[in-house]
Amino acid sequence: MAKRWRFEGSQHVIGAGAMTLRGVMDGVMKNMDGDDGRHVIHLSQGDPSAFPSFRTAAFAEDAVCAAVRSAQFNGYSSTAGLPAARSAVAEYLSKDLPYDLSSDDVFLTIGCTQALEAILTALARPGANILLPRPGYPDYEARAAFAGLEVRHFDLDPENDWEADLAAVEALGDDHTVAIVVINPGNPCGNVFKYDHLKKIAEMARNMGILVIADEVYGHLTFGSNPFVPMGVFASIAPIITLGSLSKRWIVPGWRIGWLVLNDLHGILTKHGIVDSIKGFLNISSDPVTFIQAALPEILLKTPTDFYDKIVSMFRESAEKCYKLSQQIPCISCPTKPQGCMFLMIKLNLSMLEGICCKLAKEESVILLPGTGLGLKNWLRVTFAVEASHIDEGFRRIRAFCERHAISKKETTLSYYVESPVFDYIYV
Ligand SMILES: *Cc1c(COP(=O)(O)O)cnc(C)c1O
């Protein structure tokens, strides 16, 4: 027996891990009573791949099989990715831009997750801070905390189509601010920013001398009146780094492939060492699976458009259904109808419903994501990327729960932005 074991799990890592979406969901799931005989309705995670009607395009599956069968992609790829795959991403994204990207602008990553890890790590210098949206995607907070990058939150306004108040954003920054993150189409709000709002963000970034990180993992998954405009359109105004992946549009989050793309028309990112820093990060981490990279050119450039159309029309219908059902339950409301992405945010009108996510999981076997984990208390995130029958059953149970617990008819307005710089994850 050793007289004393000298190792201890890192609190730094445990703390950062608890902030991620997975960490927040673990907190909700541990309240489940086990099997109450009812089927669990998961309206928390945006991964519809389990449902037969959301199966990816047969074309994409064939491209992966062909890459495996060719036996040419069993080795390591180069750090930035296979040249053909990088150039396919450049061509795919250039279709929506007023200029052409080159394959050198593209770095392939293990999903959009590794792309955000790469850029946040590349930017982290002592004292630097980054502007993140609230509500947002908590993996940014977790990765920033892990990399030692200070986080400053700007609020997205539910009364104004979830747009940001740009004067307030600018006031939040200082000489140590290095970047702003824009998630569009928006997770968790299901909003799609207008051209003018995006342009103003780029202009603000230029004034502040900061980089725009455009998370477009839901790019093209839009079905409302605002079309999807890639942030890269404004690269002549300020340097942009675009992040994306196959996970959401092709419904294959398990394939783990994404990209980090430089929209840097004036070479500012190269000049300031950001490109070398990204390369350094990728050199010390692993690469996406080689045969999936090999299938990318086929998938990105040749997937039949009826596949995209089918997925978007299913999301349009299920978003509509979710929005309508949420209007019919008195203690919740949804101020803004979603226009894209896979989620909508629902507001709780009665304070006694605090802690609702754990109770709903326990009593009704319905899993929702608490807004607390996203920076908004007294809100919930619901995904509509599930079979329609699950939406019906899920909302039936939410209604039953609300009726059982509503003791007061009086509506109260609650404050909702979570104040602490790093969210309070305990109260779910
Ligand atoms: C899902 C998601 C990611 C991560 O994407 P993966 O390709 O699954 O790694 C990043 N950002 C946002 C906003 C997401 O919703």
Short mmCIF file of C-alpha atoms and ligand atoms in Angstrom, two decimals:
data_model
loop_
_atom_site.label_atom_id
_atom_site.label_comp_id
_atom_site.label_asym_id
_atom_site.label_seq_id
_atom_site.Cartn_x
_atom_site.Cartn_y
_atom_site.Cartn_z
CA MET A 1 0.00 0.00 0.00
CA ALA A 2 1.28 3.43 -0.91
CA LYS A 3 1.43 5.61 2.17
CA ARG A 4 -0.28 8.41 0.28
CA TRP A 5 -1.79 8.59 -3.19
CA ARG A 6 -0.55 11.78 -4.77
CA PHE A 7 -3.11 12.22 -7.56
CA GLU A 8 -6.40 14.09 -7.49
CA GLY A 9 -8.91 14.81 -10.29
CA SER A 10 -8.46 18.34 -11.65
CA GLN A 11 -11.14 20.70 -10.29
CA HIS A 12 -10.44 22.93 -13.27
CA VAL A 13 -11.54 20.16 -15.66
CA ILE A 14 -14.45 19.01 -13.49
CA GLY A 15 -15.72 22.60 -13.32
CA ALA A 16 -15.42 23.21 -17.06
CA GLY A 17 -17.09 19.85 -17.87
CA ALA A 18 -20.09 20.67 -15.69
CA MET A 19 -20.76 23.81 -17.72
CA THR A 20 -21.26 22.03 -21.05
CA LEU A 21 -24.68 20.98 -22.36
CA ARG A 22 -23.84 17.42 -21.39
CA GLY A 23 -22.96 18.55 -17.88
CA VAL A 24 -26.29 20.41 -17.53
CA MET A 25 -28.26 17.43 -18.87
CA ASP A 26 -26.54 15.06 -16.45
CA GLY A 27 -27.95 17.28 -13.69
CA VAL A 28 -31.52 16.86 -15.02
CA MET A 29 -31.28 13.15 -15.78
CA LYS A 30 -30.05 12.15 -12.37
CA ASN A 31 -33.47 13.17 -11.01
CA MET A 32 -35.30 10.57 -13.04
CA ASP A 33 -37.02 7.92 -10.97
CA GLY A 34 -36.07 5.11 -13.30
CA ASP A 35 -38.71 3.39 -15.37
CA ASP A 36 -42.25 4.42 -14.49
CA GLY A 37 -43.55 2.29 -17.34
CA ARG A 38 -43.83 5.33 -19.57
CA HIS A 39 -41.71 6.04 -22.50
CA VAL A 40 -39.32 8.94 -21.85
CA ILE A 41 -39.86 11.95 -24.13
CA HIS A 42 -36.59 13.68 -24.87
CA LEU A 43 -37.17 17.27 -25.96
CA SER A 44 -33.77 18.43 -24.81
CA GLN A 45 -31.12 17.41 -27.27
CA GLY A 46 -30.96 18.47 -30.91
CA ASP A 47 -30.18 15.07 -32.37
CA PRO A 48 -33.03 13.64 -34.42
CA SER A 49 -30.84 10.93 -35.98
CA ALA A 50 -32.57 8.25 -33.90
CA PHE A 51 -35.91 8.80 -35.71
CA PRO A 52 -36.40 6.93 -38.99
CA SER A 53 -37.93 9.96 -40.74
CA PHE A 54 -34.80 11.99 -40.02
CA ARG A 55 -32.39 9.51 -41.60
CA THR A 56 -29.57 11.16 -43.52
CA ALA A 57 -29.47 11.11 -47.34
CA ALA A 58 -28.81 7.64 -48.81
CA PHE A 59 -26.39 9.48 -51.04
CA ALA A 60 -24.25 10.51 -48.06
CA GLU A 61 -24.25 6.96 -46.66
CA ASP A 62 -23.11 5.62 -50.04
CA ALA A 63 -20.30 8.16 -50.22
CA VAL A 64 -18.98 7.03 -46.83
CA CYS A 65 -19.25 3.33 -47.76
CA ALA A 66 -17.40 3.93 -51.02
CA ALA A 67 -14.61 5.76 -49.19
CA VAL A 68 -14.21 2.86 -46.73
CA ARG A 69 -14.32 0.22 -49.49
CA SER A 70 -11.68 1.98 -51.57
CA ALA A 71 -9.13 1.12 -48.85
CA GLN A 72 -7.38 4.39 -49.66
CA PHE A 73 -8.39 6.23 -46.50
CA ASN A 74 -7.16 4.01 -43.70
CA GLY A 75 -4.20 6.22 -42.86
CA TYR A 76 -3.70 9.51 -41.03
CA SER A 77 -4.69 12.63 -42.91
CA SER A 78 -2.62 15.80 -42.84
CA THR A 79 -3.36 18.08 -39.88
CA ALA A 80 -5.57 20.56 -41.72
CA GLY A 81 -7.41 17.75 -43.56
CA LEU A 82 -7.36 15.97 -46.94
CA PRO A 83 -6.79 18.56 -49.71
CA ALA A 84 -9.87 17.41 -51.68
CA ALA A 85 -12.07 17.71 -48.59
CA ARG A 86 -10.75 21.19 -47.75
CA SER A 87 -11.38 22.38 -51.25
CA ALA A 88 -14.92 20.91 -51.17
CA VAL A 89 -15.74 22.93 -48.03
CA ALA A 90 -14.32 26.05 -49.72
CA GLU A 91 -16.50 25.44 -52.79
CA TYR A 92 -19.62 24.64 -50.73
CA LEU A 93 -19.35 27.83 -48.65
CA SER A 94 -18.29 30.05 -51.57
CA LYS A 95 -21.68 29.46 -53.24
CA ASP A 96 -23.17 31.92 -50.74
CA LEU A 97 -20.33 34.47 -50.73
CA PRO A 98 -19.42 37.37 -53.01
CA TYR A 99 -15.82 36.00 -53.28
CA ASP A 100 -14.17 32.57 -53.51
CA LEU A 101 -12.58 30.85 -50.54
CA SER A 102 -9.52 28.70 -51.18
CA SER A 103 -8.72 25.30 -49.69
CA ASP A 104 -6.01 27.00 -47.59
CA ASP A 105 -8.75 28.91 -45.77
CA VAL A 106 -10.28 25.64 -44.52
CA PHE A 107 -9.28 23.50 -41.52
CA LEU A 108 -11.20 20.27 -40.98
CA THR A 109 -12.12 19.49 -37.38
CA ILE A 110 -13.81 16.86 -35.25
CA GLY A 111 -17.27 18.39 -35.50
CA CYS A 112 -18.01 22.05 -34.90
CA THR A 113 -17.04 21.34 -31.27
CA GLN A 114 -13.35 21.01 -32.08
CA ALA A 115 -13.56 24.06 -34.34
CA LEU A 116 -14.76 26.20 -31.41
CA GLU A 117 -12.14 24.64 -29.15
CA ALA A 118 -9.45 25.54 -31.68
CA ILE A 119 -10.39 29.19 -32.06
CA LEU A 120 -11.05 29.87 -28.38
CA THR A 121 -7.74 28.24 -27.43
CA ALA A 122 -5.93 30.09 -30.22
CA LEU A 123 -7.22 33.43 -28.86
CA ALA A 124 -6.54 32.84 -25.16
CA ARG A 125 -3.89 35.19 -23.84
CA PRO A 126 -3.57 36.32 -20.21
CA GLY A 127 -6.14 39.05 -19.55
CA ALA A 128 -8.03 38.61 -22.84
CA ASN A 129 -11.83 38.51 -22.86
CA ILE A 130 -14.48 37.31 -25.31
CA LEU A 131 -18.08 38.41 -25.84
CA LEU A 132 -20.62 35.57 -25.78
CA PRO A 133 -24.39 35.68 -26.39
CA ARG A 134 -26.80 35.02 -23.53
CA PRO A 135 -28.69 32.75 -23.92
CA GLY A 136 -26.13 30.83 -25.91
CA TYR A 137 -24.39 27.53 -26.35
CA PRO A 138 -22.67 26.64 -23.07
CA ASP A 139 -19.74 24.81 -24.63
CA TYR A 140 -18.33 28.27 -25.39
CA GLU A 141 -18.38 29.18 -21.69
CA ALA A 142 -16.85 25.83 -20.78
CA ARG A 143 -14.07 26.04 -23.34
CA ALA A 144 -13.32 29.68 -22.49
CA ALA A 145 -13.09 28.79 -18.79
CA PHE A 146 -10.81 25.89 -19.63
CA ALA A 147 -8.57 28.02 -21.85
CA GLY A 148 -8.45 30.89 -19.36
CA LEU A 149 -10.35 33.36 -21.51
CA GLU A 150 -12.57 35.76 -19.56
CA VAL A 151 -16.24 35.68 -20.66
CA ARG A 152 -18.48 38.75 -20.96
CA HIS A 153 -22.11 38.16 -21.84
CA PHE A 154 -24.30 40.28 -24.05
CA ASP A 155 -28.04 39.74 -23.94
CA LEU A 156 -30.26 38.61 -26.79
CA ASP A 157 -33.61 40.33 -26.45
CA PRO A 158 -36.70 38.08 -26.63
CA GLU A 159 -38.90 41.13 -27.21
CA ASN A 160 -36.87 42.08 -30.27
CA ASP A 161 -36.50 38.86 -32.27
CA TRP A 162 -33.56 37.88 -30.07
CA GLU A 163 -31.35 40.59 -31.56
CA ALA A 164 -28.48 42.07 -29.57
CA ASP A 165 -28.41 45.70 -28.43
CA LEU A 166 -25.17 46.61 -30.19
CA ALA A 167 -24.54 49.80 -28.26
CA ALA A 168 -24.61 47.72 -25.08
CA VAL A 169 -22.33 45.11 -26.65
CA GLU A 170 -19.80 47.75 -27.60
CA ALA A 171 -19.90 49.20 -24.09
CA LEU A 172 -19.17 45.74 -22.67
CA GLY A 173 -15.87 45.44 -24.51
CA ASP A 174 -12.54 47.05 -23.67
CA ASP A 175 -8.92 47.01 -24.88
CA HIS A 176 -8.60 43.36 -23.88
CA THR A 177 -11.63 42.16 -25.86
CA VAL A 178 -10.49 39.88 -28.70
CA ALA A 179 -13.64 38.43 -30.28
CA ILE A 180 -17.42 38.18 -30.38
CA VAL A 181 -19.36 34.95 -30.99
CA VAL A 182 -22.45 35.06 -33.21
CA ILE A 183 -24.57 31.91 -33.44
CA ASN A 184 -26.85 32.16 -36.47
CA PRO A 185 -29.30 30.49 -37.03
CA GLY A 186 -29.51 30.67 -33.28
CA ASN A 187 -29.30 27.90 -30.75
CA PRO A 188 -31.17 28.04 -28.35
CA CYS A 189 -33.65 30.69 -29.58
CA GLY A 190 -34.46 29.41 -33.08
CA ASN A 191 -33.95 32.96 -34.40
CA VAL A 192 -32.39 33.98 -37.72
CA PHE A 193 -30.59 37.34 -37.82
CA LYS A 194 -31.40 39.81 -40.58
CA TYR A 195 -28.77 40.99 -43.08
CA ASP A 196 -28.65 44.47 -41.51
CA HIS A 197 -28.11 43.22 -37.99
CA LEU A 198 -25.21 41.01 -39.13
CA LYS A 199 -23.68 43.87 -41.07
CA LYS A 200 -23.87 46.12 -38.01
CA ILE A 201 -22.13 43.44 -35.94
CA ALA A 202 -19.30 43.35 -38.50
CA GLU A 203 -19.03 47.15 -38.40
CA MET A 204 -18.97 47.13 -34.63
CA ALA A 205 -16.21 44.48 -34.70
CA ARG A 206 -14.17 46.68 -37.01
CA ASN A 207 -14.60 49.67 -34.68
CA MET A 208 -13.57 47.57 -31.71
CA GLY A 209 -10.70 45.82 -33.54
CA ILE A 210 -12.03 42.36 -32.75
CA LEU A 211 -12.65 39.09 -34.59
CA VAL A 212 -16.15 37.75 -35.36
CA ILE A 213 -16.58 34.03 -34.71
CA ALA A 214 -19.62 32.95 -36.73
CA ASP A 215 -21.08 29.64 -35.53
CA GLU A 216 -23.13 28.55 -38.55
CA VAL A 217 -23.58 24.92 -37.60
CA TYR A 218 -27.32 25.41 -38.39
CA GLY A 219 -26.60 27.18 -41.67
CA HIS A 220 -29.46 26.76 -44.19
CA LEU A 221 -31.77 25.19 -41.59
CA THR A 222 -34.20 28.10 -41.87
CA PHE A 223 -37.90 28.13 -42.63
CA GLY A 224 -39.24 31.58 -41.71
CA SER A 225 -39.23 34.99 -43.35
CA ASN A 226 -35.54 35.81 -42.69
CA PRO A 227 -33.20 34.03 -45.12
CA PHE A 228 -29.88 32.62 -43.87
CA VAL A 229 -27.08 35.13 -44.52
CA PRO A 230 -23.56 33.82 -43.81
CA MET A 231 -21.46 36.23 -41.75
CA GLY A 232 -18.63 35.70 -44.25
CA VAL A 233 -20.54 38.04 -46.60
CA PHE A 234 -19.15 40.87 -44.45
CA ALA A 235 -15.50 39.77 -44.52
CA SER A 236 -14.54 42.97 -46.32
CA ILE A 237 -15.57 44.86 -43.15
CA ALA A 238 -13.92 42.73 -40.42
CA PRO A 239 -12.13 39.37 -40.22
CA ILE A 240 -14.55 36.49 -39.72
CA ILE A 241 -13.97 32.87 -38.72
CA THR A 242 -16.83 30.62 -39.76
CA LEU A 243 -17.50 27.37 -37.91
CA GLY A 244 -19.71 24.59 -39.21
CA SER A 245 -20.19 20.85 -39.54
CA LEU A 246 -22.18 18.07 -41.17
CA SER A 247 -23.87 17.30 -37.85
CA LYS A 248 -27.06 19.34 -38.10
CA ARG A 249 -27.91 19.88 -41.76
CA TRP A 250 -27.17 16.24 -42.63
CA ILE A 251 -28.36 14.89 -39.23
CA VAL A 252 -25.18 12.90 -38.63
CA PRO A 253 -23.69 14.33 -35.41
CA GLY A 254 -22.00 10.97 -34.83
CA TRP A 255 -19.86 11.33 -37.95
CA ARG A 256 -17.81 13.97 -36.15
CA ILE A 257 -16.74 16.20 -38.98
CA GLY A 258 -16.72 19.96 -39.08
CA TRP A 259 -14.71 22.92 -40.26
CA LEU A 260 -13.09 26.17 -39.24
CA VAL A 261 -12.87 28.62 -42.13
CA LEU A 262 -10.97 31.90 -42.45
CA ASN A 263 -12.96 34.68 -44.12
CA ASP A 264 -10.06 37.06 -44.00
CA LEU A 265 -9.93 39.17 -47.15
CA HIS A 266 -7.21 41.47 -45.80
CA GLY A 267 -4.89 38.81 -44.30
CA ILE A 268 -5.36 40.24 -40.78
CA LEU A 269 -5.65 36.84 -39.07
CA THR A 270 -2.41 35.62 -40.63
CA LYS A 271 -0.61 38.82 -39.73
CA HIS A 272 -1.68 38.62 -36.10
CA GLY A 273 -0.61 35.01 -35.59
CA ILE A 274 -4.13 33.59 -35.31
CA VAL A 275 -3.58 31.20 -38.20
CA ASP A 276 -0.34 29.87 -36.68
CA SER A 277 -2.05 29.54 -33.34
CA ILE A 278 -4.91 27.51 -34.88
CA LYS A 279 -2.35 25.29 -36.63
CA GLY A 280 -0.50 24.84 -33.35
CA PHE A 281 -3.71 23.74 -31.61
CA LEU A 282 -4.56 21.29 -34.39
CA ASN A 283 -1.03 19.84 -34.27
CA ILE A 284 -1.49 18.87 -30.64
CA SER A 285 -4.93 17.30 -31.13
CA SER A 286 -6.46 14.53 -33.19
CA ASP A 287 -7.98 14.74 -36.68
CA PRO A 288 -11.42 13.84 -37.99
CA VAL A 289 -11.76 10.29 -39.34
CA THR A 290 -10.02 10.07 -42.72
CA PHE A 291 -12.73 8.17 -44.64
CA ILE A 292 -15.39 10.66 -43.57
CA GLN A 293 -13.14 13.45 -44.85
CA ALA A 294 -12.82 11.53 -48.11
CA ALA A 295 -16.61 11.39 -48.49
CA LEU A 296 -17.01 15.16 -47.94
CA PRO A 297 -16.70 16.30 -51.57
CA GLU A 298 -19.56 14.01 -52.62
CA ILE A 299 -21.71 14.89 -49.60
CA LEU A 300 -21.24 18.65 -49.69
CA LEU A 301 -21.40 19.17 -53.42
CA LYS A 302 -23.75 16.46 -54.65
CA THR A 303 -26.39 15.70 -52.01
CA PRO A 304 -29.70 15.94 -53.91
CA THR A 305 -31.55 19.11 -52.95
CA ASP A 306 -34.77 17.22 -52.21
CA PHE A 307 -33.06 15.86 -49.07
CA TYR A 308 -32.46 19.40 -47.76
CA ASP A 309 -35.97 20.46 -48.71
CA LYS A 310 -37.52 17.50 -46.92
CA ILE A 311 -35.62 18.17 -43.67
CA VAL A 312 -36.42 21.88 -43.72
CA SER A 313 -40.11 21.26 -44.33
CA MET A 314 -40.25 18.74 -41.46
CA PHE A 315 -38.63 21.31 -39.16
CA ARG A 316 -41.04 24.01 -40.35
CA GLU A 317 -44.03 21.82 -39.48
CA SER A 318 -42.73 20.64 -36.13
CA ALA A 319 -41.63 24.16 -35.12
CA GLU A 320 -45.15 25.37 -35.92
CA LYS A 321 -46.69 22.55 -33.87
CA CYS A 322 -44.42 23.24 -30.88
CA TYR A 323 -45.11 26.95 -31.04
CA LYS A 324 -48.89 26.43 -31.18
CA LEU A 325 -48.94 23.89 -28.35
CA SER A 326 -46.81 26.15 -26.18
CA GLN A 327 -49.43 28.93 -26.63
CA GLN A 328 -52.13 26.63 -25.29
CA ILE A 329 -50.60 26.03 -21.86
CA PRO A 330 -51.35 28.96 -19.55
CA CYS A 331 -48.21 28.90 -17.41
CA ILE A 332 -45.75 29.01 -20.31
CA SER A 333 -45.34 31.27 -23.31
CA CYS A 334 -43.18 31.51 -26.37
CA PRO A 335 -42.71 35.17 -27.36
CA THR A 336 -40.98 34.52 -30.67
CA LYS A 337 -41.86 31.93 -33.25
CA PRO A 338 -38.72 30.05 -34.34
CA GLN A 339 -37.44 30.64 -37.88
CA GLY A 340 -34.56 28.19 -37.94
CA CYS A 341 -32.35 25.77 -36.07
CA MET A 342 -33.97 22.96 -34.01
CA PHE A 343 -35.10 24.78 -30.86
CA LEU A 344 -37.44 27.29 -29.34
CA MET A 345 -37.26 29.02 -25.97
CA ILE A 346 -40.26 28.89 -23.68
CA LYS A 347 -40.80 31.28 -20.82
CA LEU A 348 -42.31 30.28 -17.47
CA ASN A 349 -44.96 32.63 -16.19
CA LEU A 350 -45.31 31.40 -12.64
CA SER A 351 -42.51 31.53 -10.15
CA MET A 352 -43.65 28.32 -8.48
CA LEU A 353 -42.56 26.46 -11.55
CA GLU A 354 -38.90 27.11 -10.81
CA GLY A 355 -36.93 23.92 -10.82
CA ILE A 356 -39.39 22.61 -13.40
CA CYS A 357 -36.89 20.56 -15.43
CA CYS A 358 -35.98 18.18 -12.64
CA LYS A 359 -39.62 17.82 -11.56
CA LEU A 360 -40.81 17.24 -15.12
CA ALA A 361 -38.18 14.56 -15.61
CA LYS A 362 -39.14 12.92 -12.34
CA GLU A 363 -42.92 13.16 -12.57
CA GLU A 364 -43.64 13.09 -16.30
CA SER A 365 -40.54 11.55 -17.89
CA VAL A 366 -40.19 14.57 -20.17
CA ILE A 367 -36.67 15.88 -20.60
CA LEU A 368 -36.23 19.59 -21.34
CA LEU A 369 -33.15 21.75 -21.08
CA PRO A 370 -33.26 24.32 -18.27
CA GLY A 371 -32.56 27.86 -19.45
CA THR A 372 -30.30 28.31 -16.42
CA GLY A 373 -27.61 26.35 -18.21
CA LEU A 374 -27.88 28.76 -21.14
CA GLY A 375 -27.91 31.97 -19.13
CA LEU A 376 -31.70 32.50 -18.79
CA LYS A 377 -33.50 31.42 -15.67
CA ASN A 378 -37.27 30.83 -15.84
CA TRP A 379 -36.94 29.73 -19.44
CA LEU A 380 -36.72 26.31 -21.02
CA ARG A 381 -35.25 25.13 -24.27
CA VAL A 382 -37.36 22.66 -26.26
CA THR A 383 -36.27 20.91 -29.42
CA PHE A 384 -38.74 20.32 -32.23
CA ALA A 385 -36.31 18.05 -34.10
CA VAL A 386 -38.26 14.94 -33.04
CA GLU A 387 -41.17 12.90 -34.43
CA ALA A 388 -44.47 14.82 -34.33
CA SER A 389 -46.01 12.24 -31.96
CA HIS A 390 -43.33 13.02 -29.37
CA ILE A 391 -44.17 16.73 -29.53
CA ASP A 392 -47.86 15.96 -28.96
CA GLU A 393 -47.19 13.60 -26.08
CA GLY A 394 -44.49 15.82 -24.57
CA PHE A 395 -46.76 18.88 -24.52
CA ARG A 396 -49.68 16.81 -23.19
CA ARG A 397 -47.51 15.87 -20.22
CA ILE A 398 -46.20 19.41 -19.74
CA ARG A 399 -49.79 20.64 -19.67
CA ALA A 400 -50.78 17.99 -17.12
CA PHE A 401 -47.79 18.95 -15.01
CA CYS A 402 -48.61 22.66 -15.17
CA GLU A 403 -52.26 22.05 -14.26
CA ARG A 404 -51.24 19.94 -11.29
CA HIS A 405 -48.74 22.46 -9.99
CA ALA A 406 -50.42 25.77 -10.77
CA ILE A 407 -51.63 27.13 -7.45
CA SER A 408 -51.84 30.74 -8.49
CA LYS A 409 -53.50 32.17 -11.56
CA LYS A 410 -51.60 35.40 -11.12
CA GLU A 411 -48.89 35.84 -13.67
CA THR A 412 -45.67 37.25 -12.43
CA THR A 413 -42.89 38.70 -14.47
CA LEU A 414 -39.58 37.27 -13.43
CA SER A 415 -36.13 38.55 -14.14
CA TYR A 416 -34.34 36.15 -16.35
CA TYR A 417 -30.75 36.94 -17.26
CA VAL A 418 -28.47 34.90 -15.03
CA GLU A 419 -26.22 37.41 -13.32
CA SER A 420 -23.04 35.52 -12.48
CA PRO A 421 -20.35 35.77 -15.16
CA VAL A 422 -20.24 32.01 -15.28
CA PHE A 423 -23.71 30.56 -14.93
CA ASP A 424 -25.09 28.99 -11.82
CA TYR A 425 -25.62 25.40 -12.86
CA ILE A 426 -27.02 24.03 -9.66
CA TYR A 427 -30.58 25.21 -10.02
CA VAL A 428 -32.07 23.18 -12.81
C1 LIG B 1 -24.39 21.26 -32.05
C2 LIG B 1 -23.68 22.55 -31.93
C3 LIG B 1 -22.28 22.62 -32.04
C4 LIG B 1 -21.41 21.39 -32.10
O1 LIG B 1 -21.51 20.74 -33.32
P1 LIG B 1 -20.86 19.31 -33.59
O2 LIG B 1 -20.63 19.28 -35.06
O3 LIG B 1 -21.84 18.28 -33.14
O4 LIG B 1 -19.58 19.21 -32.82
C5 LIG B 1 -21.67 23.86 -32.00
N1 LIG B 1 -22.40 24.99 -31.87
C6 LIG B 1 -23.74 24.97 -31.75
C7 LIG B 1 -24.47 26.26 -31.60
C8 LIG B 1 -24.42 23.75 -31.76
O5 LIG B 1 -25.75 23.73 -31.60
#
